[in-house]
Amino acid sequence: MRRGWTAFTGAADRFEPRGRPLAVGRSLLALACGCLLALSPDRALFPRTTGVTDGPVCTGIGRISLWCLAESSGVDLRVCRVLALAVFAIVALGYRPRWTCVPHWYLTYSLSVTVALPDAGEQVIRILTLLLIPICLGDDRRWQWQCPGSPLSAAWRGRAYAAHLFVRLLGVSIYAQASLSKLAVPAWRDGTAGYYWLVHPHYGSAMAIQPPVGTVLQQPIGVSVVTWGALATELTLALLLLCPGRARRAGWALAIGMHGAIALLMGFTTFAMTMAGLWAIACAATTRPAEPVDFAARTASTATRTDV
């Protein structure tokens, strides 16, 4: 136990998340919500449960969401849409992570508690953006794509490392639950569920790719490979999130392939972007330089050597 605790605290002390993967992950999460909001009308996002009028359903804790506050104040919902899209655009561009992380979370929360589209991505993004707050509040860079000029303080390193671990555990729980819960369904155990999902009138594959999918589904072995392959891939992704950095990067590539195929076949595009963002954050750097790096001086030195 002592050795494990020493390794854990050492990893936390060396943790530096402010790399390209974190920036890519934040941008993907912002783009996922931005695409959903930009391409979906209000009547599709926020239908009344009674079906009488369109608008957000403001019950319980959902009353503090942006759309509910706007409706109670008589503000046009289009103002909320424009404001949210502007914030998502700023986050995607990577400007001032410290100041945009909390608005980013609040807007994803507002969407997730009122949206009615059948896509679990909004729920995942709400948790991810909340976990990003301890990582981003200590980030004093102007742009998230810049190299950090100095290491995080010890306090912010610890908070960021804890949040990063929870991001990985969130991914483990999503994939493990998705894989293991299917085993309780007979159609998944006998290898036929893939067929029923891919020909489903609402969730099934698009007409443009129906013929090649149909060719695979005409063969029993093809149906079995699709069905059991999905289960095996989900379980593998859950295990890879528990592994060191190199294995997680391999899992990132595997996840992009699986979720990209699902988005192509079944249309869960924002969910694919969300899970790609989760993997990007999970693959954030876990080590930092021993001393602060003066990147301006390094650039000037490189330019001088080039001139010579």
mmCIF file of C-alpha atoms in Angstrom:
data_model
loop_
_atom_site.group_PDB
_atom_site.id
_atom_site.type_symbol
_atom_site.label_atom_id
_atom_site.label_comp_id
_atom_site.label_asym_id
_atom_site.label_seq_id
_atom_site.Cartn_x
_atom_site.Cartn_y
_atom_site.Cartn_z
ATOM 1 C CA MET A 1 0.000 0.000 0.000
ATOM 2 C CA ARG A 2 2.833 2.382 0.818
ATOM 3 C CA ARG A 3 4.475 1.734 -2.539
ATOM 4 C CA GLY A 4 1.190 2.278 -4.359
ATOM 5 C CA TRP A 5 0.533 5.515 -2.483
ATOM 6 C CA THR A 6 4.047 6.747 -3.301
ATOM 7 C CA ALA A 7 3.501 6.018 -6.997
ATOM 8 C CA PHE A 8 0.113 7.752 -6.913
ATOM 9 C CA THR A 9 1.426 10.918 -5.255
ATOM 10 C CA GLY A 10 4.450 10.934 -7.577
ATOM 11 C CA ALA A 11 2.204 10.788 -10.622
ATOM 12 C CA ALA A 12 0.091 13.631 -9.229
ATOM 13 C CA ASP A 13 3.225 15.713 -8.611
ATOM 14 C CA ARG A 14 4.408 15.240 -12.218
ATOM 15 C CA PHE A 15 0.993 15.721 -13.792
ATOM 16 C CA GLU A 16 0.751 18.301 -16.587
ATOM 17 C CA PRO A 17 -2.532 18.174 -18.524
ATOM 18 C CA ARG A 18 -2.093 21.327 -20.618
ATOM 19 C CA GLY A 19 -1.171 19.638 -23.868
ATOM 20 C CA ARG A 20 -2.696 19.199 -27.292
ATOM 21 C CA PRO A 21 -4.991 16.288 -26.285
ATOM 22 C CA LEU A 22 -6.731 18.396 -23.637
ATOM 23 C CA ALA A 23 -7.226 21.210 -26.137
ATOM 24 C CA VAL A 24 -8.641 18.803 -28.715
ATOM 25 C CA GLY A 25 -10.967 17.280 -26.120
ATOM 26 C CA ARG A 26 -12.388 20.631 -25.014
ATOM 27 C CA SER A 27 -12.909 21.707 -28.609
ATOM 28 C CA LEU A 28 -14.678 18.459 -29.495
ATOM 29 C CA LEU A 29 -17.055 18.815 -26.558
ATOM 30 C CA ALA A 30 -17.855 22.400 -27.510
ATOM 31 C CA LEU A 31 -18.349 21.458 -31.174
ATOM 32 C CA ALA A 32 -20.649 18.572 -30.232
ATOM 33 C CA CYS A 33 -22.982 20.874 -28.323
ATOM 34 C CA GLY A 34 -22.608 23.621 -30.906
ATOM 35 C CA CYS A 35 -23.597 21.312 -33.774
ATOM 36 C CA LEU A 36 -26.554 19.979 -31.828
ATOM 37 C CA LEU A 37 -27.764 23.482 -31.043
ATOM 38 C CA ALA A 38 -27.093 24.935 -34.481
ATOM 39 C CA LEU A 39 -28.736 22.136 -36.457
ATOM 40 C CA SER A 40 -31.762 21.384 -34.277
ATOM 41 C CA PRO A 41 -34.856 23.615 -34.034
ATOM 42 C CA ASP A 42 -36.264 24.534 -30.635
ATOM 43 C CA ARG A 43 -39.331 22.357 -31.150
ATOM 44 C CA ALA A 44 -37.040 19.312 -31.508
ATOM 45 C CA LEU A 45 -34.742 20.197 -28.613
ATOM 46 C CA PHE A 46 -37.299 21.415 -26.085
ATOM 47 C CA PRO A 47 -40.766 19.955 -26.721
ATOM 48 C CA ARG A 48 -43.415 20.243 -24.035
ATOM 49 C CA THR A 49 -44.387 16.917 -22.524
ATOM 50 C CA THR A 50 -48.029 17.819 -23.077
ATOM 51 C CA GLY A 51 -47.386 18.495 -26.769
ATOM 52 C CA VAL A 52 -49.329 21.761 -26.628
ATOM 53 C CA THR A 53 -46.533 24.258 -27.201
ATOM 54 C CA ASP A 54 -42.810 24.138 -27.809
ATOM 55 C CA GLY A 55 -40.243 25.241 -25.280
ATOM 56 C CA PRO A 56 -38.064 23.978 -22.427
ATOM 57 C CA VAL A 57 -39.626 21.916 -19.668
ATOM 58 C CA CYS A 58 -38.740 23.800 -16.498
ATOM 59 C CA THR A 59 -39.211 21.506 -13.530
ATOM 60 C CA GLY A 60 -37.042 20.814 -10.516
ATOM 61 C CA ILE A 61 -33.414 21.807 -10.787
ATOM 62 C CA GLY A 62 -33.926 22.481 -14.496
ATOM 63 C CA ARG A 63 -35.388 25.869 -13.564
ATOM 64 C CA ILE A 64 -31.881 27.322 -13.267
ATOM 65 C CA SER A 65 -30.981 26.411 -16.852
ATOM 66 C CA LEU A 66 -30.414 29.256 -19.288
ATOM 67 C CA TRP A 67 -33.480 28.463 -21.384
ATOM 68 C CA CYS A 68 -35.787 28.257 -18.381
ATOM 69 C CA LEU A 69 -34.490 31.524 -16.942
ATOM 70 C CA ALA A 70 -34.988 33.172 -20.317
ATOM 71 C CA GLU A 71 -38.520 31.861 -20.674
ATOM 72 C CA SER A 72 -39.495 32.980 -17.174
ATOM 73 C CA SER A 73 -38.101 36.450 -17.960
ATOM 74 C CA GLY A 74 -39.863 36.706 -21.308
ATOM 75 C CA VAL A 75 -36.628 36.599 -23.310
ATOM 76 C CA ASP A 76 -36.790 35.110 -26.800
ATOM 77 C CA LEU A 77 -35.194 31.644 -26.879
ATOM 78 C CA ARG A 78 -33.247 32.646 -29.975
ATOM 79 C CA VAL A 79 -31.174 34.933 -27.753
ATOM 80 C CA CYS A 80 -30.153 31.895 -25.694
ATOM 81 C CA ARG A 81 -29.233 30.031 -28.846
ATOM 82 C CA VAL A 82 -27.011 32.836 -30.128
ATOM 83 C CA LEU A 83 -25.371 33.327 -26.728
ATOM 84 C CA ALA A 84 -24.697 29.609 -26.290
ATOM 85 C CA LEU A 85 -23.304 29.248 -29.811
ATOM 86 C CA ALA A 86 -20.975 32.195 -29.196
ATOM 87 C CA VAL A 87 -19.629 30.630 -25.996
ATOM 88 C CA PHE A 88 -19.224 27.215 -27.651
ATOM 89 C CA ALA A 89 -17.325 28.865 -30.505
ATOM 90 C CA ILE A 90 -14.975 30.630 -28.084
ATOM 91 C CA VAL A 91 -14.359 27.389 -26.188
ATOM 92 C CA ALA A 92 -13.731 25.476 -29.430
ATOM 93 C CA LEU A 93 -11.216 28.105 -30.510
ATOM 94 C CA GLY A 94 -9.474 27.689 -27.159
ATOM 95 C CA TYR A 95 -9.531 31.236 -25.822
ATOM 96 C CA ARG A 96 -8.893 31.707 -22.066
ATOM 97 C CA PRO A 97 -9.671 28.227 -20.671
ATOM 98 C CA ARG A 98 -9.690 29.619 -17.124
ATOM 99 C CA TRP A 99 -12.555 32.012 -17.854
ATOM 100 C CA THR A 100 -14.586 29.902 -20.263
ATOM 101 C CA CYS A 101 -14.652 26.558 -18.406
ATOM 102 C CA VAL A 102 -17.484 27.510 -16.022
ATOM 103 C CA PRO A 103 -19.755 29.068 -18.712
ATOM 104 C CA HIS A 104 -19.038 25.998 -20.851
ATOM 105 C CA TRP A 105 -20.264 23.712 -18.083
ATOM 106 C CA TYR A 106 -23.329 25.840 -17.338
ATOM 107 C CA LEU A 107 -24.460 25.836 -20.970
ATOM 108 C CA THR A 108 -23.974 22.075 -21.334
ATOM 109 C CA TYR A 109 -25.876 21.628 -18.089
ATOM 110 C CA SER A 110 -28.676 23.836 -19.398
ATOM 111 C CA LEU A 111 -28.901 21.730 -22.536
ATOM 112 C CA SER A 112 -28.762 18.370 -20.805
ATOM 113 C CA VAL A 113 -31.570 19.065 -18.320
ATOM 114 C CA THR A 114 -33.989 20.324 -20.979
ATOM 115 C CA VAL A 115 -33.048 18.599 -24.238
ATOM 116 C CA ALA A 116 -35.324 15.783 -25.375
ATOM 117 C CA LEU A 117 -33.340 14.302 -28.277
ATOM 118 C CA PRO A 118 -32.517 10.579 -27.870
ATOM 119 C CA ASP A 119 -28.741 11.004 -27.545
ATOM 120 C CA ALA A 120 -26.832 10.363 -24.313
ATOM 121 C CA GLY A 121 -23.992 12.660 -25.372
ATOM 122 C CA GLU A 122 -25.415 15.702 -23.594
ATOM 123 C CA GLN A 123 -25.436 13.887 -20.246
ATOM 124 C CA VAL A 124 -21.807 12.817 -20.687
ATOM 125 C CA ILE A 125 -20.719 16.307 -21.754
ATOM 126 C CA ARG A 126 -22.377 17.809 -18.673
ATOM 127 C CA ILE A 127 -20.223 15.612 -16.416
ATOM 128 C CA LEU A 128 -17.070 16.067 -18.473
ATOM 129 C CA THR A 129 -17.277 19.857 -18.529
ATOM 130 C CA LEU A 130 -17.817 19.841 -14.760
ATOM 131 C CA LEU A 131 -14.685 17.709 -14.304
ATOM 132 C CA LEU A 132 -12.770 20.056 -16.608
ATOM 133 C CA ILE A 133 -13.277 22.981 -14.247
ATOM 134 C CA PRO A 134 -10.546 21.904 -11.747
ATOM 135 C CA ILE A 135 -8.228 21.271 -14.698
ATOM 136 C CA CYS A 136 -8.839 24.587 -16.433
ATOM 137 C CA LEU A 137 -9.144 27.005 -13.509
ATOM 138 C CA GLY A 138 -5.388 26.782 -12.932
ATOM 139 C CA ASP A 139 -4.629 27.402 -16.607
ATOM 140 C CA ASP A 140 -3.533 31.002 -17.127
ATOM 141 C CA ARG A 141 -2.782 30.732 -20.872
ATOM 142 C CA ARG A 142 -4.534 33.000 -23.335
ATOM 143 C CA TRP A 143 -5.022 30.148 -25.817
ATOM 144 C CA GLN A 144 -5.296 26.474 -24.964
ATOM 145 C CA TRP A 145 -3.103 25.611 -27.982
ATOM 146 C CA GLN A 146 -0.093 27.440 -26.533
ATOM 147 C CA CYS A 147 2.670 25.583 -24.715
ATOM 148 C CA PRO A 148 2.590 26.340 -20.964
ATOM 149 C CA GLY A 149 5.334 28.699 -19.922
ATOM 150 C CA SER A 150 5.484 27.439 -16.326
ATOM 151 C CA PRO A 151 4.222 24.392 -14.429
ATOM 152 C CA LEU A 152 0.981 24.376 -12.498
ATOM 153 C CA SER A 153 1.152 25.039 -8.802
ATOM 154 C CA ALA A 154 1.152 21.981 -6.543
ATOM 155 C CA ALA A 155 -2.454 22.610 -5.471
ATOM 156 C CA TRP A 156 -3.782 22.904 -9.017
ATOM 157 C CA ARG A 157 -1.757 19.869 -10.133
ATOM 158 C CA GLY A 158 -3.437 17.793 -7.445
ATOM 159 C CA ARG A 159 -6.919 19.033 -8.328
ATOM 160 C CA ALA A 160 -6.319 18.530 -12.047
ATOM 161 C CA TYR A 161 -4.943 15.026 -11.496
ATOM 162 C CA ALA A 162 -7.961 14.023 -9.408
ATOM 163 C CA ALA A 163 -10.351 15.376 -12.052
ATOM 164 C CA HIS A 164 -8.406 13.552 -14.764
ATOM 165 C CA LEU A 165 -8.759 10.264 -12.884
ATOM 166 C CA PHE A 166 -12.512 10.808 -12.605
ATOM 167 C CA VAL A 167 -12.701 11.437 -16.372
ATOM 168 C CA ARG A 168 -11.068 8.063 -16.953
ATOM 169 C CA LEU A 169 -13.359 6.370 -14.436
ATOM 170 C CA LEU A 170 -16.356 7.940 -16.157
ATOM 171 C CA GLY A 171 -15.240 6.377 -19.421
ATOM 172 C CA VAL A 172 -14.696 3.014 -17.729
ATOM 173 C CA SER A 173 -18.203 3.084 -16.266
ATOM 174 C CA ILE A 174 -19.768 4.026 -19.626
ATOM 175 C CA TYR A 175 -18.077 1.271 -21.604
ATOM 176 C CA ALA A 176 -18.301 -1.408 -18.912
ATOM 177 C CA GLN A 177 -22.001 -0.741 -18.368
ATOM 178 C CA ALA A 178 -22.655 -0.632 -22.111
ATOM 179 C CA SER A 179 -20.929 -3.986 -22.603
ATOM 180 C CA LEU A 180 -21.925 -5.971 -19.526
ATOM 181 C CA SER A 181 -25.547 -4.806 -19.394
ATOM 182 C CA LYS A 182 -26.113 -6.147 -22.911
ATOM 183 C CA LEU A 183 -25.299 -9.655 -21.718
ATOM 184 C CA ALA A 184 -28.628 -9.711 -19.891
ATOM 185 C CA VAL A 185 -30.450 -9.441 -23.237
ATOM 186 C CA PRO A 186 -30.898 -12.775 -25.084
ATOM 187 C CA ALA A 187 -30.472 -11.162 -28.514
ATOM 188 C CA TRP A 188 -27.006 -9.919 -27.567
ATOM 189 C CA ARG A 189 -25.975 -13.250 -26.098
ATOM 190 C CA ASP A 190 -27.023 -15.226 -29.150
ATOM 191 C CA GLY A 191 -25.352 -12.757 -31.527
ATOM 192 C CA THR A 192 -28.406 -11.396 -33.354
ATOM 193 C CA ALA A 193 -28.916 -7.969 -31.737
ATOM 194 C CA GLY A 194 -26.699 -6.236 -34.291
ATOM 195 C CA TYR A 195 -29.144 -7.120 -37.044
ATOM 196 C CA TYR A 196 -32.168 -5.710 -35.218
ATOM 197 C CA TRP A 197 -30.432 -2.449 -34.378
ATOM 198 C CA LEU A 198 -29.020 -1.866 -37.854
ATOM 199 C CA VAL A 199 -32.386 -2.407 -39.558
ATOM 200 C CA HIS A 200 -34.324 -0.439 -36.927
ATOM 201 C CA PRO A 201 -36.554 2.127 -38.695
ATOM 202 C CA HIS A 202 -35.352 4.969 -36.449
ATOM 203 C CA TYR A 203 -31.827 4.037 -35.342
ATOM 204 C CA GLY A 204 -30.821 1.881 -38.327
ATOM 205 C CA SER A 205 -28.281 2.620 -41.046
ATOM 206 C CA ALA A 206 -28.842 5.405 -43.565
ATOM 207 C CA MET A 207 -30.228 4.543 -46.984
ATOM 208 C CA ALA A 208 -26.991 5.562 -48.699
ATOM 209 C CA ILE A 209 -25.072 2.723 -47.018
ATOM 210 C CA GLN A 210 -27.923 0.260 -46.676
ATOM 211 C CA PRO A 211 -26.762 -2.083 -49.503
ATOM 212 C CA PRO A 212 -23.276 -2.887 -48.080
ATOM 213 C CA VAL A 213 -24.718 -3.230 -44.588
ATOM 214 C CA GLY A 214 -27.428 -5.487 -45.921
ATOM 215 C CA THR A 215 -24.808 -7.717 -47.547
ATOM 216 C CA VAL A 216 -23.104 -8.252 -44.192
ATOM 217 C CA LEU A 217 -26.380 -8.814 -42.381
ATOM 218 C CA GLN A 218 -27.443 -11.504 -44.842
ATOM 219 C CA GLN A 219 -24.717 -13.765 -43.468
ATOM 220 C CA PRO A 220 -25.145 -15.266 -39.967
ATOM 221 C CA ILE A 221 -21.431 -14.973 -39.305
ATOM 222 C CA GLY A 222 -21.534 -11.307 -40.291
ATOM 223 C CA VAL A 223 -24.327 -10.614 -37.808
ATOM 224 C CA SER A 224 -22.433 -12.438 -35.061
ATOM 225 C CA VAL A 225 -19.225 -10.527 -35.751
ATOM 226 C CA VAL A 226 -21.056 -7.192 -35.632
ATOM 227 C CA THR A 227 -22.895 -8.074 -32.423
ATOM 228 C CA TRP A 228 -20.139 -9.718 -30.395
ATOM 229 C CA GLY A 229 -17.508 -7.432 -31.876
ATOM 230 C CA ALA A 230 -19.331 -4.429 -30.408
ATOM 231 C CA LEU A 231 -19.411 -6.072 -26.972
ATOM 232 C CA ALA A 232 -15.743 -7.014 -27.107
ATOM 233 C CA THR A 233 -14.693 -3.558 -28.296
ATOM 234 C CA GLU A 234 -16.618 -1.785 -25.537
ATOM 235 C CA LEU A 235 -15.117 -4.016 -22.875
ATOM 236 C CA THR A 236 -11.632 -3.529 -24.346
ATOM 237 C CA LEU A 237 -12.059 0.253 -24.286
ATOM 238 C CA ALA A 238 -13.090 0.113 -20.622
ATOM 239 C CA LEU A 239 -9.914 -1.822 -19.785
ATOM 240 C CA LEU A 240 -7.648 0.433 -21.856
ATOM 241 C CA LEU A 241 -8.804 3.496 -19.906
ATOM 242 C CA LEU A 242 -7.246 1.900 -16.823
ATOM 243 C CA CYS A 243 -3.896 1.420 -18.577
ATOM 244 C CA PRO A 244 -0.867 3.735 -18.885
ATOM 245 C CA GLY A 245 -0.621 6.498 -21.460
ATOM 246 C CA ARG A 246 0.569 4.537 -24.503
ATOM 247 C CA ALA A 247 -2.239 1.984 -24.178
ATOM 248 C CA ARG A 248 -4.783 4.790 -23.751
ATOM 249 C CA ARG A 249 -3.596 6.400 -26.983
ATOM 250 C CA ALA A 250 -4.188 3.086 -28.750
ATOM 251 C CA GLY A 251 -7.634 3.001 -27.143
ATOM 252 C CA TRP A 252 -8.297 6.519 -28.443
ATOM 253 C CA ALA A 253 -7.736 5.318 -32.008
ATOM 254 C CA LEU A 254 -9.944 2.263 -31.424
ATOM 255 C CA ALA A 255 -12.686 4.434 -29.908
ATOM 256 C CA ILE A 256 -12.624 6.830 -32.865
ATOM 257 C CA GLY A 257 -13.019 3.878 -35.212
ATOM 258 C CA MET A 258 -15.912 2.339 -33.272
ATOM 259 C CA HIS A 259 -17.829 5.554 -32.625
ATOM 260 C CA GLY A 260 -17.161 6.769 -36.153
ATOM 261 C CA ALA A 261 -18.716 3.583 -37.517
ATOM 262 C CA ILE A 262 -21.715 3.962 -35.195
ATOM 263 C CA ALA A 263 -22.151 7.595 -36.276
ATOM 264 C CA LEU A 264 -21.999 6.565 -39.930
ATOM 265 C CA LEU A 265 -24.443 3.701 -39.525
ATOM 266 C CA MET A 266 -26.824 5.009 -36.883
ATOM 267 C CA GLY A 267 -26.405 8.767 -36.864
ATOM 268 C CA PHE A 268 -25.114 9.336 -33.297
ATOM 269 C CA THR A 269 -22.701 12.021 -34.470
ATOM 270 C CA THR A 270 -22.662 14.223 -31.375
ATOM 271 C CA PHE A 271 -22.213 11.180 -29.145
ATOM 272 C CA ALA A 272 -19.231 10.096 -31.262
ATOM 273 C CA MET A 273 -17.698 13.565 -30.890
ATOM 274 C CA THR A 274 -18.360 13.457 -27.154
ATOM 275 C CA MET A 275 -16.628 10.118 -26.633
ATOM 276 C CA ALA A 276 -13.728 11.201 -28.850
ATOM 277 C CA GLY A 277 -13.422 14.251 -26.598
ATOM 278 C CA LEU A 278 -13.479 12.061 -23.486
ATOM 279 C CA TRP A 279 -10.646 9.959 -24.877
ATOM 280 C CA ALA A 280 -8.656 13.054 -25.809
ATOM 281 C CA ILE A 281 -8.901 14.330 -22.234
ATOM 282 C CA ALA A 282 -8.059 10.868 -20.886
ATOM 283 C CA CYS A 283 -4.898 10.907 -23.035
ATOM 284 C CA ALA A 284 -3.721 14.266 -21.679
ATOM 285 C CA ALA A 285 -0.021 14.332 -20.786
ATOM 286 C CA THR A 286 0.876 12.871 -17.399
ATOM 287 C CA THR A 287 4.392 14.274 -16.954
ATOM 288 C CA ARG A 288 5.837 17.766 -16.833
ATOM 289 C CA PRO A 289 9.311 19.262 -17.307
ATOM 290 C CA ALA A 290 11.522 19.291 -14.231
ATOM 291 C CA GLU A 291 11.991 23.068 -14.613
ATOM 292 C CA PRO A 292 9.834 25.809 -16.166
ATOM 293 C CA VAL A 293 10.550 26.217 -19.870
ATOM 294 C CA ASP A 294 11.084 29.649 -21.373
ATOM 295 C CA PHE A 295 9.499 28.982 -24.737
ATOM 296 C CA ALA A 296 10.189 32.498 -26.014
ATOM 297 C CA ALA A 297 13.899 32.105 -25.276
ATOM 298 C CA ARG A 298 13.932 28.655 -26.904
ATOM 299 C CA THR A 299 12.324 30.076 -30.053
ATOM 300 C CA ALA A 300 14.828 32.941 -30.206
ATOM 301 C CA SER A 301 17.735 30.536 -29.716
ATOM 302 C CA THR A 302 16.474 28.279 -32.480
ATOM 303 C CA ALA A 303 16.113 31.237 -34.838
ATOM 304 C CA THR A 304 19.684 32.386 -34.052
ATOM 305 C CA ARG A 305 21.144 28.948 -34.814
ATOM 306 C CA THR A 306 19.173 28.838 -38.071
ATOM 307 C CA ASP A 307 20.526 32.222 -39.152
ATOM 308 C CA VAL A 308 24.089 31.121 -38.430
#
